[in-house]
Short mmCIF file of C-alpha atoms and ligand atoms in Angstrom, two decimals:
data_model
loop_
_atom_site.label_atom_id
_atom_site.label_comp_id
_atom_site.label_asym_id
_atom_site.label_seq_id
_atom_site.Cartn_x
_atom_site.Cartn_y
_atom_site.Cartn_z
CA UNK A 1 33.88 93.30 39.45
CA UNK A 2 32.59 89.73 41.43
CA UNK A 3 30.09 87.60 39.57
CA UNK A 4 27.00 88.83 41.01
CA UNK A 5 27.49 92.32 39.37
CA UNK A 6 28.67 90.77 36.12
CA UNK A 7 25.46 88.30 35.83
CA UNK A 8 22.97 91.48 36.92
CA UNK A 9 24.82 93.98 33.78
CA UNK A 10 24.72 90.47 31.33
CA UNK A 11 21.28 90.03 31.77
CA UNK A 12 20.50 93.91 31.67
CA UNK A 13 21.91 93.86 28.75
CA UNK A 14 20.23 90.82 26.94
CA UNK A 15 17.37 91.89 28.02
CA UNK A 16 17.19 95.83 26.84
CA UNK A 17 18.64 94.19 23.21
CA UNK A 18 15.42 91.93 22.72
CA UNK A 19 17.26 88.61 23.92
CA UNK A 20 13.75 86.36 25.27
CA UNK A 21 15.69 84.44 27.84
CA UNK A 22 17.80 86.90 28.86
CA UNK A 23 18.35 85.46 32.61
CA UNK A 24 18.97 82.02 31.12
CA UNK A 25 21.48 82.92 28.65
CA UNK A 26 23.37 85.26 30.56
CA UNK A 27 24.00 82.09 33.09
CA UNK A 28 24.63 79.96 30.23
CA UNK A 29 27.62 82.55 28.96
CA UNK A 30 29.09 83.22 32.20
CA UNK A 31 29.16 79.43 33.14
CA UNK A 32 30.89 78.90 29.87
CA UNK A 33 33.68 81.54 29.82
CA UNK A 34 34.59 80.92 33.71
CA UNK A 35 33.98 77.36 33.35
CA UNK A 36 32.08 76.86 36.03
CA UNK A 37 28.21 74.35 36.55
CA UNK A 38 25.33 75.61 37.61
CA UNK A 39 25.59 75.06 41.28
CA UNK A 40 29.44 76.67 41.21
CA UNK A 41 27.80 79.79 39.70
CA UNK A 42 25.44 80.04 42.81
CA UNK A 43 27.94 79.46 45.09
CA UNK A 44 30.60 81.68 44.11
CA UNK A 45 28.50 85.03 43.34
CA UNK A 46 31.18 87.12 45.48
CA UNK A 47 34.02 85.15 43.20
CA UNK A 48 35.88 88.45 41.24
CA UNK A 49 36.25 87.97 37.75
CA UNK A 50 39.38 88.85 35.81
CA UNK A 51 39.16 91.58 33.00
CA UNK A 52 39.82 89.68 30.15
CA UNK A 53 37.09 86.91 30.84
CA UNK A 54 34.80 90.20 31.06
CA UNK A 55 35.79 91.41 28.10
CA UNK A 56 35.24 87.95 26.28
CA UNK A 57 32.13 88.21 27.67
CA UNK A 58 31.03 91.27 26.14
CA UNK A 59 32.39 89.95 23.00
CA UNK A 60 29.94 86.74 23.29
CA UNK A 61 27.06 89.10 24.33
CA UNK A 62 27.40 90.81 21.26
CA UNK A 63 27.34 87.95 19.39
CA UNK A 64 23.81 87.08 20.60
CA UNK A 65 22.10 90.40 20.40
CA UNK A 66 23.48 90.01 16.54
CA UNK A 67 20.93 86.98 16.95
CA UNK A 68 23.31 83.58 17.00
CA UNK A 69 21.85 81.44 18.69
CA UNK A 70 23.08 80.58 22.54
CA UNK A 71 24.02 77.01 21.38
CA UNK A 72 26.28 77.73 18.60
CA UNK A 73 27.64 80.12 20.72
CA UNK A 74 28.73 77.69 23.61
CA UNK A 75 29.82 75.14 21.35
CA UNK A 76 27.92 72.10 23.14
CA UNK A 77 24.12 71.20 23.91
CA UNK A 78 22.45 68.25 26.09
CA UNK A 79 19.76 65.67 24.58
CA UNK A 80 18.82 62.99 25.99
CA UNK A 81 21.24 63.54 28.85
CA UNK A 82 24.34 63.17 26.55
CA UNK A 83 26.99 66.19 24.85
CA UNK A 84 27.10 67.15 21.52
CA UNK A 85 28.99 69.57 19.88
CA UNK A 86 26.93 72.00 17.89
CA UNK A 87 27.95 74.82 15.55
CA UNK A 88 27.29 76.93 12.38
CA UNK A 89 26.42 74.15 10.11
CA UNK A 90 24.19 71.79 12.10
CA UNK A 91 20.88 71.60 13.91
CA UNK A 92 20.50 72.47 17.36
CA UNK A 93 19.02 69.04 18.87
CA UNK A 94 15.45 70.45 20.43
CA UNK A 95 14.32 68.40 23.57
CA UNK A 96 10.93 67.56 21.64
CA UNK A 97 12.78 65.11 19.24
CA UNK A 98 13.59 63.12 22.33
CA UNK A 99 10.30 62.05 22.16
CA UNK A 100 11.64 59.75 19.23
CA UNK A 101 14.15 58.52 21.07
CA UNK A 102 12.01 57.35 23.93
CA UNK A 103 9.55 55.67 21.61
CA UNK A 104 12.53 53.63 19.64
CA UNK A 105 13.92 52.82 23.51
CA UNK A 106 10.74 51.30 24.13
CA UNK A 107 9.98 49.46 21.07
CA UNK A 108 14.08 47.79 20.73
CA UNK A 109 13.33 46.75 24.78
CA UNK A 110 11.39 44.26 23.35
CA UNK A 111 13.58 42.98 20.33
CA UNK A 112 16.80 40.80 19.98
CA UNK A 113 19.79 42.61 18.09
CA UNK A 114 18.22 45.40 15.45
CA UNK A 115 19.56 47.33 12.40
CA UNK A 116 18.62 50.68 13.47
CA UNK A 117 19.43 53.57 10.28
CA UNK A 118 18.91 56.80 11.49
CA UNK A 119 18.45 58.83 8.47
CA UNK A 120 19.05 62.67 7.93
CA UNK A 121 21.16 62.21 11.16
CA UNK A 122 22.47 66.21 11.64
CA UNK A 123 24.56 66.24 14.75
CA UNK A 124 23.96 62.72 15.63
CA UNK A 125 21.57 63.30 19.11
CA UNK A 126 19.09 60.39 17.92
CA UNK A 127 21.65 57.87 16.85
CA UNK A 128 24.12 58.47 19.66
CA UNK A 129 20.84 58.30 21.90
CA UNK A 130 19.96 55.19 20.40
CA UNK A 131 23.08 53.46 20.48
CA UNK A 132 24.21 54.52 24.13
CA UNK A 133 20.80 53.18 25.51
CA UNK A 134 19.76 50.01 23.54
CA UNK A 135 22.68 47.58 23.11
CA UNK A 136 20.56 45.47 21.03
CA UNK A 137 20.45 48.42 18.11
CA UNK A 138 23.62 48.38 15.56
CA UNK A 139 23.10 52.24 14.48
CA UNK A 140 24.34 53.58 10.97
CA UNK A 141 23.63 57.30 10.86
CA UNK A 142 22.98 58.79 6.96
CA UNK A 143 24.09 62.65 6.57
CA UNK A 144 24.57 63.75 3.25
CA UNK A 145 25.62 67.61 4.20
CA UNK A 146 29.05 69.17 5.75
CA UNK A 147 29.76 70.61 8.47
CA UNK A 148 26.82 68.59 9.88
CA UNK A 149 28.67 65.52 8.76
CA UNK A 150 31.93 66.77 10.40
CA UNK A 151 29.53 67.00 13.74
CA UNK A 152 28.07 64.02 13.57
CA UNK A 153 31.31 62.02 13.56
CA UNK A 154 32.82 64.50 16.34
CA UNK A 155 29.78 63.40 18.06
CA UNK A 156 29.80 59.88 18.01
CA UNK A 157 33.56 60.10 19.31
CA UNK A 158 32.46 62.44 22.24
CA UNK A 159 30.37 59.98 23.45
CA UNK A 160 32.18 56.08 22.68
CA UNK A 161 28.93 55.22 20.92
CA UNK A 162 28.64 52.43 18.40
CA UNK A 163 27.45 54.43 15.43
CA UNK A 164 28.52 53.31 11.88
CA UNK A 165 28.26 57.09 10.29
CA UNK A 166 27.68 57.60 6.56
CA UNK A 167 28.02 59.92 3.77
CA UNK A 168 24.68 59.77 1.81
CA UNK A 169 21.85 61.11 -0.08
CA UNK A 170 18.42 60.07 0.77
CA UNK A 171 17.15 60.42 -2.36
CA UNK A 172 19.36 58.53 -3.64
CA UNK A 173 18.57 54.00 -3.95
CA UNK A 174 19.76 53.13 -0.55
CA UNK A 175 22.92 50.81 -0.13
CA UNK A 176 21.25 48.66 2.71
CA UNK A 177 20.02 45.00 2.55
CA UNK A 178 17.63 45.72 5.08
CA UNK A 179 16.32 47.83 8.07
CA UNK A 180 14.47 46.98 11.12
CA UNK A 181 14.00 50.33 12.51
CA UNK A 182 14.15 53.53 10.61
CA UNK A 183 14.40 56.59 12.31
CA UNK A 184 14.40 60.22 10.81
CA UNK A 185 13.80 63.53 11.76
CA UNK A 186 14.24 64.98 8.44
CA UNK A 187 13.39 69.23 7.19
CA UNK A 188 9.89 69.33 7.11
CA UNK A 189 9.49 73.18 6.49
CA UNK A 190 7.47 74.61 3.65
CA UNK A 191 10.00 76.90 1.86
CA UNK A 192 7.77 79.38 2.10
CA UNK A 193 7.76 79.66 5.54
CA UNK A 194 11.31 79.65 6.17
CA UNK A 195 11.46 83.43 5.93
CA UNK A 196 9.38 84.29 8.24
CA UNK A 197 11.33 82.17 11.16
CA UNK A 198 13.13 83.62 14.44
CA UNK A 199 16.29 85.29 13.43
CA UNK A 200 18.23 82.64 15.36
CA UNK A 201 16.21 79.08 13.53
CA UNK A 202 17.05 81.34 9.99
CA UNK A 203 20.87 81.56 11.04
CA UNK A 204 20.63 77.02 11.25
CA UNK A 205 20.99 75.48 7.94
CA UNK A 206 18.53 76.06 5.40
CA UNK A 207 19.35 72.37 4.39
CA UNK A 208 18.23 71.16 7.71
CA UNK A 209 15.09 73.10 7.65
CA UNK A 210 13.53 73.42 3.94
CA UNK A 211 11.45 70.50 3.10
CA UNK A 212 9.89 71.72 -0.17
CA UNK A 213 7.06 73.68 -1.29
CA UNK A 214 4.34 71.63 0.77
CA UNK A 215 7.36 70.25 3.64
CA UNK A 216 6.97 66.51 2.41
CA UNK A 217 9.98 66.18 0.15
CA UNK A 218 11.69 63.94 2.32
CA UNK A 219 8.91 61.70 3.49
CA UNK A 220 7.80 61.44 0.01
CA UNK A 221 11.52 60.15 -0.64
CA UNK A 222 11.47 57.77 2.34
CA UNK A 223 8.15 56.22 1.76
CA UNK A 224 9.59 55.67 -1.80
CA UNK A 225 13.12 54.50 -1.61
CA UNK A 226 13.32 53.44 2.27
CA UNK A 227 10.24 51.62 3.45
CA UNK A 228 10.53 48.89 1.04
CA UNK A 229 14.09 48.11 2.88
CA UNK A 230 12.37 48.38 6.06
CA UNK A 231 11.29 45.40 7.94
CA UNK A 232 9.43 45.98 11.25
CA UNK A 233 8.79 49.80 11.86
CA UNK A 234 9.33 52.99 11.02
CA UNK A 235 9.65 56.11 13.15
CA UNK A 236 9.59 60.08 11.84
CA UNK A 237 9.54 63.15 13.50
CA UNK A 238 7.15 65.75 12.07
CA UNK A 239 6.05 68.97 11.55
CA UNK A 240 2.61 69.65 13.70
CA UNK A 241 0.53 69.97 10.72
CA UNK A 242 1.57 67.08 8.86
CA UNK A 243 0.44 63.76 10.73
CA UNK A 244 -2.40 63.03 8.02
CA UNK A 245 -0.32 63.67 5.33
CA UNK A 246 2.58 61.65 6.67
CA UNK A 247 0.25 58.74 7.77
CA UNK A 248 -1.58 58.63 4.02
CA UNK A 249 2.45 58.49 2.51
CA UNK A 250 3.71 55.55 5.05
CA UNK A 251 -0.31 53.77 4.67
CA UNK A 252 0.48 53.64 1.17
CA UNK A 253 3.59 51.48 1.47
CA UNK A 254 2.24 48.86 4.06
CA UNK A 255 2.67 50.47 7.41
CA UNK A 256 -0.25 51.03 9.79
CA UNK A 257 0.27 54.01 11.63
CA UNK A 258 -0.10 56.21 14.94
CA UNK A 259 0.64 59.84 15.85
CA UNK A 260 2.68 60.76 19.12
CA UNK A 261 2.57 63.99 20.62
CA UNK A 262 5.36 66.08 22.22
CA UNK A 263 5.66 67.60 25.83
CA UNK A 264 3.80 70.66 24.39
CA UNK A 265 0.46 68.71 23.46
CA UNK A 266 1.65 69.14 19.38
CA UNK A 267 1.68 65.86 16.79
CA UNK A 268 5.21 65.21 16.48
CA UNK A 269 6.39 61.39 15.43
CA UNK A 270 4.78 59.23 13.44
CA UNK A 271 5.50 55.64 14.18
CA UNK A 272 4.50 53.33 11.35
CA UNK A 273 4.43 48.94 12.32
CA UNK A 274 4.51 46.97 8.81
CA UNK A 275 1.33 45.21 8.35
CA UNK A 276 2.21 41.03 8.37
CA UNK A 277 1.19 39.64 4.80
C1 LIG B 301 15.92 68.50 10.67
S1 LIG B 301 17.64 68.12 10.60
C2 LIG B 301 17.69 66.83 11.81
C3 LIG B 301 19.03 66.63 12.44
C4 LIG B 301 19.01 65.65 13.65
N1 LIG B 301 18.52 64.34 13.23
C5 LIG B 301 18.15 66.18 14.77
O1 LIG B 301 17.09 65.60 15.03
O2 LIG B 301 18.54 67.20 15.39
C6 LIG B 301 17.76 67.30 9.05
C7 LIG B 301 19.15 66.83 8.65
O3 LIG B 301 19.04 66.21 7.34
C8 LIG B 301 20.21 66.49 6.59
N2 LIG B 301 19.86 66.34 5.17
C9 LIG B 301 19.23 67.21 4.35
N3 LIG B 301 19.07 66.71 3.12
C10 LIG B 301 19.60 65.46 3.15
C11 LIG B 301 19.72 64.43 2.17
N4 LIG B 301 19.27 64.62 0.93
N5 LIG B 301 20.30 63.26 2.52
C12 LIG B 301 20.77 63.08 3.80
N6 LIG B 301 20.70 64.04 4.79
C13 LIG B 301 20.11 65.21 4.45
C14 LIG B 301 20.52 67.91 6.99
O4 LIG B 301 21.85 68.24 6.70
C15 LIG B 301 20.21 67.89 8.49
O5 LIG B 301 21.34 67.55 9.23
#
């Protein structure tokens, strides 16, 4: 069988089995298993392919009609440009969170060196982001939860970034004398809700989703224990609904706020300056 026949039966077969992106992921699984980019795979459609590659194939088709999700299956994802491993365990980076990571680009362009804590750090993609892009920013990363810890550090190794990592609970009294920036993008999901999610966001960890009965757990927590250690700004990712609630929490504590929105049009970072005394 040459690739063009394998990539037409793949997709076939995504498709008939409910898999949205069918034509997408059936790329993304060939171009993994023969180890090939995206411009090899269009340029060797006539290539033949060896059976036990196809039958690994199958295998990892099966495995996403069960309803993993593609990026746990491939074992790596892109944000911001950069690699990072992902697997059972950790949060699949999503390309609106880079919206963060622009806005904290653009506001350490205009400082000298920074302590930068990004908090409830998951696989690392905003602090590895950070650090790789802003030389300025000395970047601790807080994760309190394995295997997401075990990514992070795998991360910040993958890509030679300067990324103090550490083991903590942010609910916990912090064990910092001070922060200029504070970045999070912490679980913001009403427990209720969590149910009723895609089959592949239910099969990410309910630790990185489930932000209490009304989603505000954490910001509650980090308005509380982390703001008063913060010295210049603070910058969270949200869910959609939750700007004005956010806002009132961080208001509270000294910081005048605005809301970003993400590529989709939907309020998704709240960046709070500290008001000057
Ligand atoms: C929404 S995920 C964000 C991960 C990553 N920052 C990103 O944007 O993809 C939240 C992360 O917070 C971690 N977490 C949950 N509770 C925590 C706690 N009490 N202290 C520290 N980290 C926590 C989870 O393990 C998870 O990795």
């Amino acid at each position: 069988m040459v690739i063009s026949e394998l990539r037409r039966g793949l997709f076939e077969k995504l498709e008939k089995n409910g898999v949205a992106d069918a034509r997408f992921d059936a790329d993304a699984l060939i171009m993994h298993v023969l180890g090939l980019s995206r411009t090899d795979l269009a340029l060797r459609f006539d290539q033949k392919v060896d059976a036990d590659k196809i039958n690994e194939l199958e295998a990892l088709a099966l495995r996403r009609i069960s309803g993993e999700p593609l990026q746990y299956i491939v074992g790596k994802w892109e944000f911001y440009g950069l690699p990072f491993y992902v697997g059972e365990g950790v949060l699949i980076p999503r390309a609106d969170t880079e919206v963060l990571v622009d806005n904290a680009l653009e506001f350490l362009a205009n400082e000298p060196e920074c302590t930068v804590v990004d908090l409830c750090s998951g696989s690392g993609c905003i602090a590895v982001s950070v650090a790789k892009n802003a030389k300025n920013a000395k970047v601790s990363a807080v994760e309190l939860y394995e295997p997401a810890y075990s990514y992070l550090n795998r991360n910040v190794k993958l890509n030679n970034a300067a990324v103090k990592v550490i083991k903590a609970d942010l609910f916990d009294t912090p064990d910092f004398d001070g922060i200029d920036l504070l970045l999070t993008n912490p679980p913001y999901i009403e427990t209720d809700t969590i149910n009723g999610l895609s089959q592949e966001v239910k099969r990410e960890p309910k630790t990185a989703l489930d932000g209490g009965d009304d989603g505000l757990d954490y910001y509650r927590a980090i308005a509380e224990k982390w703001l008063p250690i913060t010295r210049k700004c603070v910058m969270a990712e949200i869910g959609e609904t939750q700007a004005a609630d956010v806002t009132a929490l961080f208001e509270q504590k000294g910081f005048a706020c605005v809301t970003v929105k993400d590529l989709s049009g939907n309020d998704r970072v709240i960046i709070g300056t500290k008001n000057r005394v």
